CSV table of C-alpha atoms in Angstrom, one decimal:
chain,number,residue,atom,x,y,z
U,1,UNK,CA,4.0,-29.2,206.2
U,2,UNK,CA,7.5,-29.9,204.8
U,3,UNK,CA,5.6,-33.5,203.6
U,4,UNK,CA,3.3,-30.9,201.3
U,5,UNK,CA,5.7,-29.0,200.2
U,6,UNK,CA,8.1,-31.7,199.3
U,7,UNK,CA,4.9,-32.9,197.3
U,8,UNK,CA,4.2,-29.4,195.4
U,9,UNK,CA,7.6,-29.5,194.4
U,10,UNK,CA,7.6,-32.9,192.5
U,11,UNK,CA,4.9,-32.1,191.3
U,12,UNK,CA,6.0,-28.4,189.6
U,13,UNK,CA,9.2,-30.6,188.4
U,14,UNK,CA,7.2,-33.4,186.8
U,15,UNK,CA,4.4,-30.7,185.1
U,16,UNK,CA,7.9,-28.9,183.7
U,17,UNK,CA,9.2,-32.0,182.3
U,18,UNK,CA,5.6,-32.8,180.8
U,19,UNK,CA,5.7,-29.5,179.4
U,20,UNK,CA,9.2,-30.0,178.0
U,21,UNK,CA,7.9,-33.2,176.8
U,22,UNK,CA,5.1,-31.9,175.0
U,23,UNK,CA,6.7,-28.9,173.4
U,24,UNK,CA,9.2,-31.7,171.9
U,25,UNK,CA,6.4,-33.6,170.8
U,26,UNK,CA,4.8,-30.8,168.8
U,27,UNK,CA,7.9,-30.8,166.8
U,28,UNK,CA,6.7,-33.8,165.2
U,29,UNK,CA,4.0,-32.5,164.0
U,30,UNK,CA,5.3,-28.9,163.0
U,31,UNK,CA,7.8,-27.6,160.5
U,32,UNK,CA,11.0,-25.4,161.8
U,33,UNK,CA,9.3,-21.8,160.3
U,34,UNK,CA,12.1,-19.9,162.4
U,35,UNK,CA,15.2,-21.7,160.5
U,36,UNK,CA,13.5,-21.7,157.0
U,37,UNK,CA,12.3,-17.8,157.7
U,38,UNK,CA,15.9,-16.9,158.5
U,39,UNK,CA,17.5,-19.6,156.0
U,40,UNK,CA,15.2,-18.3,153.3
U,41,UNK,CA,15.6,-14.6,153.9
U,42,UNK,CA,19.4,-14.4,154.2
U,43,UNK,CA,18.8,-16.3,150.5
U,44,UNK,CA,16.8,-13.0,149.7
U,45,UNK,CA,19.3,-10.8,150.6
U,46,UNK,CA,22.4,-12.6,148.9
U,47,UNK,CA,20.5,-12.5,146.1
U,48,UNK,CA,20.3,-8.8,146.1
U,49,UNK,CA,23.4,-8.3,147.1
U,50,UNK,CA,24.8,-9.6,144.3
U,51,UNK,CA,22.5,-7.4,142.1
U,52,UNK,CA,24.0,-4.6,143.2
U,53,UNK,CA,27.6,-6.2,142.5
U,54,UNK,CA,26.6,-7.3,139.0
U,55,UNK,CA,25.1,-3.7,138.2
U,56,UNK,CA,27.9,-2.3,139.0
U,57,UNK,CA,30.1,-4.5,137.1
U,58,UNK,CA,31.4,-4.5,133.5
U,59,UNK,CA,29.4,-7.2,131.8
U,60,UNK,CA,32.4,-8.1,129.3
U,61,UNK,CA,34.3,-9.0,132.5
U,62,UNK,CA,34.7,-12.5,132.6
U,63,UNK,CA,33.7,-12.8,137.1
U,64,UNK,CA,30.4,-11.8,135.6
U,65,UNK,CA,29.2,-15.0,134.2
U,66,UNK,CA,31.2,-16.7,136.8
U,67,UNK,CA,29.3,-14.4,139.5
U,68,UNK,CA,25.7,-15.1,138.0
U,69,UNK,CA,27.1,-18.9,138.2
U,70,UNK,CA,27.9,-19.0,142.0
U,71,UNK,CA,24.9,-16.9,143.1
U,72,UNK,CA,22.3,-19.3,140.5
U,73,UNK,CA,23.9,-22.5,142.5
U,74,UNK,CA,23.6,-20.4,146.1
U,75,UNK,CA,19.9,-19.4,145.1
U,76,UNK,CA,19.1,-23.4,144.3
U,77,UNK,CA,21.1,-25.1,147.4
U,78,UNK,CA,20.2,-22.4,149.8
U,79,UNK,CA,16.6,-23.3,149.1
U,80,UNK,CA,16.9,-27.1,149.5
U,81,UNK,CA,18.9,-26.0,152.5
U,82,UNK,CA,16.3,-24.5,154.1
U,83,UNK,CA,13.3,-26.9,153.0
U,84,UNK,CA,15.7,-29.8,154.7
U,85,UNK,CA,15.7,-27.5,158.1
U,86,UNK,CA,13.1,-26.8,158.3
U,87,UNK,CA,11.8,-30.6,158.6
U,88,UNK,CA,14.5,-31.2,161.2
U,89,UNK,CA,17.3,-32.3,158.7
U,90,UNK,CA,20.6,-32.1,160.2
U,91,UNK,CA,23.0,-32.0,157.4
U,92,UNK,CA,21.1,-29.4,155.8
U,93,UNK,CA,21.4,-27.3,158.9
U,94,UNK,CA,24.9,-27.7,158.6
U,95,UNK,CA,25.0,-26.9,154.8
U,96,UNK,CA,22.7,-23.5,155.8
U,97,UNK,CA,25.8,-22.2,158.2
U,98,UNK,CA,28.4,-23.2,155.7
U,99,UNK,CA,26.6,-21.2,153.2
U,100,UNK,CA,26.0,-17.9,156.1
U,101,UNK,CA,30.4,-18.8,156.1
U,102,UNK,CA,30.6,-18.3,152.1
U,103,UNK,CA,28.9,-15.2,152.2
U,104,UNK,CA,31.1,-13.5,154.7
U,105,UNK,CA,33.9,-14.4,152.2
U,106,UNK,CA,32.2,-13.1,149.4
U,107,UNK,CA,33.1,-9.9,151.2
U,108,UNK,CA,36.3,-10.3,150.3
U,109,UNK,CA,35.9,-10.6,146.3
U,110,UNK,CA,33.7,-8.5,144.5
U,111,UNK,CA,32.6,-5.5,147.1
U,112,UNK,CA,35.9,-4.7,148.0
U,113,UNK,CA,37.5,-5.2,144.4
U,114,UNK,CA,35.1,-2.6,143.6
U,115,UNK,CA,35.6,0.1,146.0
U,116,UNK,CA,39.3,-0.8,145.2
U,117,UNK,CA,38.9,0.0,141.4
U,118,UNK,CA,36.4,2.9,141.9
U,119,UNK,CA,39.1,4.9,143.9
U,120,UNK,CA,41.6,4.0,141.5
U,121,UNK,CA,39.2,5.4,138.9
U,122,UNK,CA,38.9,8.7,140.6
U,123,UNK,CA,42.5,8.9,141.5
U,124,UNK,CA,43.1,8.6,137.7
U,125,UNK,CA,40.2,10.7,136.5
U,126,UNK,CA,41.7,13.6,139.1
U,127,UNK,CA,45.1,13.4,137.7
U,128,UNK,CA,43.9,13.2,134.3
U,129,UNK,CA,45.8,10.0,134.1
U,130,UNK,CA,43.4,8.0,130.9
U,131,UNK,CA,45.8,4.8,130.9
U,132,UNK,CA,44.9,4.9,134.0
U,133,UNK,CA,41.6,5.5,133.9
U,134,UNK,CA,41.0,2.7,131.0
U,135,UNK,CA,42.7,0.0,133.2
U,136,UNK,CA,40.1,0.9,136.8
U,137,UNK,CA,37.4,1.2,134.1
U,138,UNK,CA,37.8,-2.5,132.4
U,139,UNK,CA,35.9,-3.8,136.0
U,140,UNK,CA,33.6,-1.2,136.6
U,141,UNK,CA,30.3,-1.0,134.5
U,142,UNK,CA,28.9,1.6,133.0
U,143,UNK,CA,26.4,2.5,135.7
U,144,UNK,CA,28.8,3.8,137.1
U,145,UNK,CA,31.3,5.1,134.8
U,146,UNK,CA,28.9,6.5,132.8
U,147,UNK,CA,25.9,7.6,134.6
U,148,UNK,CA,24.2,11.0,133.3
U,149,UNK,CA,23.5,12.3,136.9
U,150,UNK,CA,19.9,10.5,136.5
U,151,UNK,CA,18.0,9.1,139.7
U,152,UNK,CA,18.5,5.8,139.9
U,153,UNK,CA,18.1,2.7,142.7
U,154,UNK,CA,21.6,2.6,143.4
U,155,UNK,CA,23.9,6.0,143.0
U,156,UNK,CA,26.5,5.8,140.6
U,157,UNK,CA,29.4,5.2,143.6
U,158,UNK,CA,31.3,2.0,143.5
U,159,UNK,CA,32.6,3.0,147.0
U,160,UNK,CA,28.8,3.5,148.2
U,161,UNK,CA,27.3,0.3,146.5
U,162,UNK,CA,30.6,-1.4,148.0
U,163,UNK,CA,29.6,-1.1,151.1
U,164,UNK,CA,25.8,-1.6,150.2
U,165,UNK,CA,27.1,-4.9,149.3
U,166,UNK,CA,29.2,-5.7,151.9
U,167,UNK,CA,25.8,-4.8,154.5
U,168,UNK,CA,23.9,-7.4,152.8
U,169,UNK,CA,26.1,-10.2,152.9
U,170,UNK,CA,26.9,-9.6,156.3
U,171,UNK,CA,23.2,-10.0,157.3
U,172,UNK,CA,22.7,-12.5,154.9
U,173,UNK,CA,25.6,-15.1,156.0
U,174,UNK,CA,23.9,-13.8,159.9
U,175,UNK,CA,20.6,-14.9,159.0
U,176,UNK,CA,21.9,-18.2,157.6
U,177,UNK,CA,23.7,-19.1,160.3
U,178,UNK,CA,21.3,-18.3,162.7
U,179,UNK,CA,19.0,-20.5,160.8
U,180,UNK,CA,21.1,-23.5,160.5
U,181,UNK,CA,21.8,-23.3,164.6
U,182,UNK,CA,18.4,-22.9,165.2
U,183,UNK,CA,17.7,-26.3,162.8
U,184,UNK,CA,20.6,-28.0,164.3
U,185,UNK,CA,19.5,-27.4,167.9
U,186,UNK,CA,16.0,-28.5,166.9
U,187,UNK,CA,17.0,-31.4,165.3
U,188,UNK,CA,19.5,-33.1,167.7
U,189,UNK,CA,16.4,-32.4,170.3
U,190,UNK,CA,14.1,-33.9,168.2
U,191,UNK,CA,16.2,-37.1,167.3
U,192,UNK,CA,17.2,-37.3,171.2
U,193,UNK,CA,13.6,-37.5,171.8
U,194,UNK,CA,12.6,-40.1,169.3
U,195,UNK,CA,15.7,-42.0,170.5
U,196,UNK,CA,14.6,-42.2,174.0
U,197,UNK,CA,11.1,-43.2,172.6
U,198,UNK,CA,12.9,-46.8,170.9
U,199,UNK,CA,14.3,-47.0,173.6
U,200,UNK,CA,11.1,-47.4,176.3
U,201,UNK,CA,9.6,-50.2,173.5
């Protein structure tokens, strides 16, 4: 009895490592969609986030054209990024999390240096201050400054598209970070594999 059962379990143990073996093997033969879904999407919405920052933004400021810069070179790495994990490419793993790292900095530029003006704006506007008014104005754009009540995609709130802003690049650097682990992990347990595989020749 204790023979059979002592039997049963080796074998559960060696269909477990078959199965583990198997499921490694497969990823030979099968891209990483997980990591270049969440690499690629994160892209997406970094993309639109800084839409919203550039809409709300004079145009004449000069952190525009360095802005549309920045976000043209994230657009074009972020993409090779995410083609290299998802064939198992460690170093672009890593590149995807350092990018998911920039975007929670990006936090810290343009989103809040908008709310920050926009309140500064009102405060002036409130005590009729127009010094004051002209020097909060010179970042914001006129989307903003000079919107005529109309419907639009984003409301004409720097404080509210601030934080729209600030939403999408938190789920953004999330999603690319999640994607680069997700290809790292992969890829050391794929290279492990093919390792051990030399080393049975």
């Amino acid at each position: 009895m204790i023979n059979e059962l002592e039997k049963k379990s080796s074998f559960n143990a060696m269909s477990d490592l078959e199965i583990t073996k198997n499921s490694i093997e497969m990823l030979r033969y099968r891209n990483n969609r997980l990591a270049y879904a969440l690499g690629l999407s994160g892209v997406a919405l970094s993309l639109l986030a800084a839409f919203v920052c550039m809409n709300s933004m004079n145009p004449e400021n000069f952190q525009v054209i360095f802005k549309i810069i920045l976000n043209v070179f994230i657009l074009l790495f972020g993409f090779l990024c995410c083609e290299k994990a998802k064939t198992y490419q460690v170093r672009g793993s890593f590149y995807l999390i350092g990018l998911g790292v920039i975007c929670f900095f990006r936090i810290l530029w343009i989103p809040l240096q908008l709310m920050t003006n926009y309140s500064a704006y009102l405060a002036a506007k409130a005590a009729d201050d127009v010094e004051a008014m002209n020097n909060a104005s010179k970042f914001l754009g006129a989307t903003i400054i000079n919107s005529d009540g109309q419907v639009n995609w984003l409301p004409a709130d720097g404080t509210t598209r601030g934080l729209i802003a600030i939403i999408l690049l938190v789920l953004a650097g999330i999603l690319m970070i999640a994607g680069g682990i997700i290809g790292f992990l992969k890829a050391k347990k794929l290279t492990a594999y093919l390792n051990s595989l030399k080393e049975t020749k």
